[in-house]
Amino acid sequence: MSSMNLALFVSDAGTHLGGWRHPRAAAPQPPDLAALRALALHAESACIDTLFIADKLALDDIHGGSFASTVETRAIGGHAEPLTALAALAGVTTRIGLAGTVSSSYSQPYTVARMLASLDHLSGGRAGWNVVTSVSDGEARNHGLAQHLEHGERYRRAAEFIEVVQALWDSWLPGWEIADKASGVYGDASRLRAIDHAGEFFRVKGPINLPRPPQGRPVLIQAGVSDDFRRVAAARAEVIFSVQPDEAKARDFYRSFKAEVAALGRSPEQVRILPGIVPVIGATEREARELDRELRALVLPRAGLSFMSASMNHDLGAYDPDSKVFDFTDRITGSKGRFEAVVRKAIAEGLTFAQLGKWYGESLSFLAPVGSADQVADVLARWYRERAADGFVVLPPFMPDGARDFLDKVVPELQARGVFRSAYAGSTLRETLGLTVPQAE
Ligand SMILES: Cc1cc2nc3c(=O)[nH]c(=O)nc-3n(C[C@H](O)[C@H](O)[C@H](O)COP(=O)(O)O)c2cc1C
């Protein structure tokens, strides 16, 4: 059976910006290993491909030029740095993938190569890296710059960053280890090589100082929409997290992106396209609709506007909340592709800025199916069978019950439809995703 691929977006408060206020949501708390562990084991018992922990490098502080609206409207305390949290989870899980975000704009490739290789070793080959270029000036200001790198420049940097990291992972060739106690020869130095990289952004001599990761290269994930993103992702990414709320457009994106991958000489099967979903699940359709209404009523427009301002890198606090949205897309310097579509939709529907903030806070513009487990599973199975997706990133609206509803109710429905596995096929993330191990040439 071919299986769809499912990533569980692990967050402290859920994706729906009203989620943390719902009576079923756990009280937000500082990073907590017991809660993470319980969720990871639960997801592993459901055979989920991978956990995924996102990251930003600042408290959102673009809206109104301050972090105040973020702190005042959203649950912000419980987000651990992803690789630290995933390393802790490596010790309590055995099969599930451990994927996290590390920015290529504000890190150094040698450090990142070591951290991810370490996670891959310590987890027995389960590491995944969501390489992002970051979005806001707030993130730049925490790293010695006044402004975020320009869009094209940060993707050029990302491409070079990935190239260096992967070259470092490949810098130990098979057969390096001799470990001959009798002669005292430990390793064959000729099997390790400097990478001598000198590019636009980085100069790295190499080799790395630890053996090649069990997966060869930890799985490379990218999320985005823009043309700059597509150019880098088609050449290198193995998993794509996309934002595709519309089924026909998702099918078009699926087809055209896989064609771009093939045109570069790569196998389209070796790139898994996973749109994000925020499922709102009830025992019946009526209950799900009621839950959806409750969640929507809990979103404050300012919560959505502060999130969007940071993601766009443009201060929406500068506009009257009750005025109609107009075309300001040329001022977006953060996440471009996604927000051009969001602004177009707001204009077409005649929304005010406050209404836009509220609408965005309800789903972050992801596909948000509302229904019984049976109905939600039908949607996911159809998207998978009709090649609109290879699977999904599941972003529960609130935590942890939103995740439990999906794992306990929707996953069995997907298994019953024959579109999702009931046992892991192997032990590495590559095996689970059906990706080959790249050879070090
Ligand atoms: C499921 C999903 C997860 C994401 N996780 C992160 C993240 O952890 N950090 C981040 O800066 N951006 C994250 N993003 C946003 C994108 O990586 C990226 O910053 C942005 O969409 C790219 O903008 P572009 O379309 O203009 O290239 C995520 C997007 C999606 C769909």
PDB file of C-alpha atoms in Angstrom, residues 33 37 40-41 44 51 82-98 118-127:
ATOM      1  CA  LEU A  33       9.214  17.876  28.381  1.00  0.00           C
ATOM      2  CA  ARG A  37       6.950  13.427  25.387  1.00  0.00           C
ATOM      3  CA  ALA A  40       5.403  12.456  20.658  1.00  0.00           C
ATOM      4  CA  LEU A  41       4.589   8.956  21.915  1.00  0.00           C
ATOM      5  CA  GLU A  44       4.309   7.590  17.190  1.00  0.00           C
ATOM      6  CA  LEU A  51       6.959  15.631  14.364  1.00  0.00           C
ATOM      7  CA  PRO A  82      13.376  23.100  17.988  1.00  0.00           C
ATOM      8  CA  LEU A  83      16.612  21.095  17.863  1.00  0.00           C
ATOM      9  CA  THR A  84      16.928  21.148  21.644  1.00  0.00           C
ATOM     10  CA  ALA A  85      13.384  19.854  22.063  1.00  0.00           C
ATOM     11  CA  LEU A  86      13.822  17.260  19.307  1.00  0.00           C
ATOM     12  CA  ALA A  87      17.056  15.957  20.851  1.00  0.00           C
ATOM     13  CA  ALA A  88      15.176  15.403  24.102  1.00  0.00           C
ATOM     14  CA  LEU A  89      12.449  13.576  22.179  1.00  0.00           C
ATOM     15  CA  ALA A  90      15.034  11.391  20.419  1.00  0.00           C
ATOM     16  CA  GLY A  91      15.586   9.748  23.796  1.00  0.00           C
ATOM     17  CA  VAL A  92      11.975   8.748  24.345  1.00  0.00           C
ATOM     18  CA  THR A  93      10.855   7.740  20.837  1.00  0.00           C
ATOM     19  CA  THR A  94      12.177   5.151  18.391  1.00  0.00           C
ATOM     20  CA  ARG A  95      10.474   5.531  15.019  1.00  0.00           C
ATOM     21  CA  ILE A  96       8.888   8.918  14.501  1.00  0.00           C
ATOM     22  CA  GLY A  97      10.779  11.578  12.536  1.00  0.00           C
ATOM     23  CA  LEU A  98      12.148  14.630  14.339  1.00  0.00           C
ATOM     24  CA  SER A 118      24.229  15.110  15.886  1.00  0.00           C
ATOM     25  CA  LEU A 119      20.432  14.853  16.029  1.00  0.00           C
ATOM     26  CA  ASP A 120      20.518  12.316  13.208  1.00  0.00           C
ATOM     27  CA  HIS A 121      23.116  10.186  15.013  1.00  0.00           C
ATOM     28  CA  LEU A 122      21.430  10.410  18.396  1.00  0.00           C
ATOM     29  CA  SER A 123      18.019   9.498  16.947  1.00  0.00           C
ATOM     30  CA  GLY A 124      19.224   6.663  14.705  1.00  0.00           C
ATOM     31  CA  GLY A 125      18.484   8.535  11.466  1.00  0.00           C
ATOM     32  CA  ARG A 126      15.304  10.451  12.163  1.00  0.00           C
ATOM     33  CA  ALA A 127      16.339  14.102  11.710  1.00  0.00           C
TER      34      ALA A 127
END
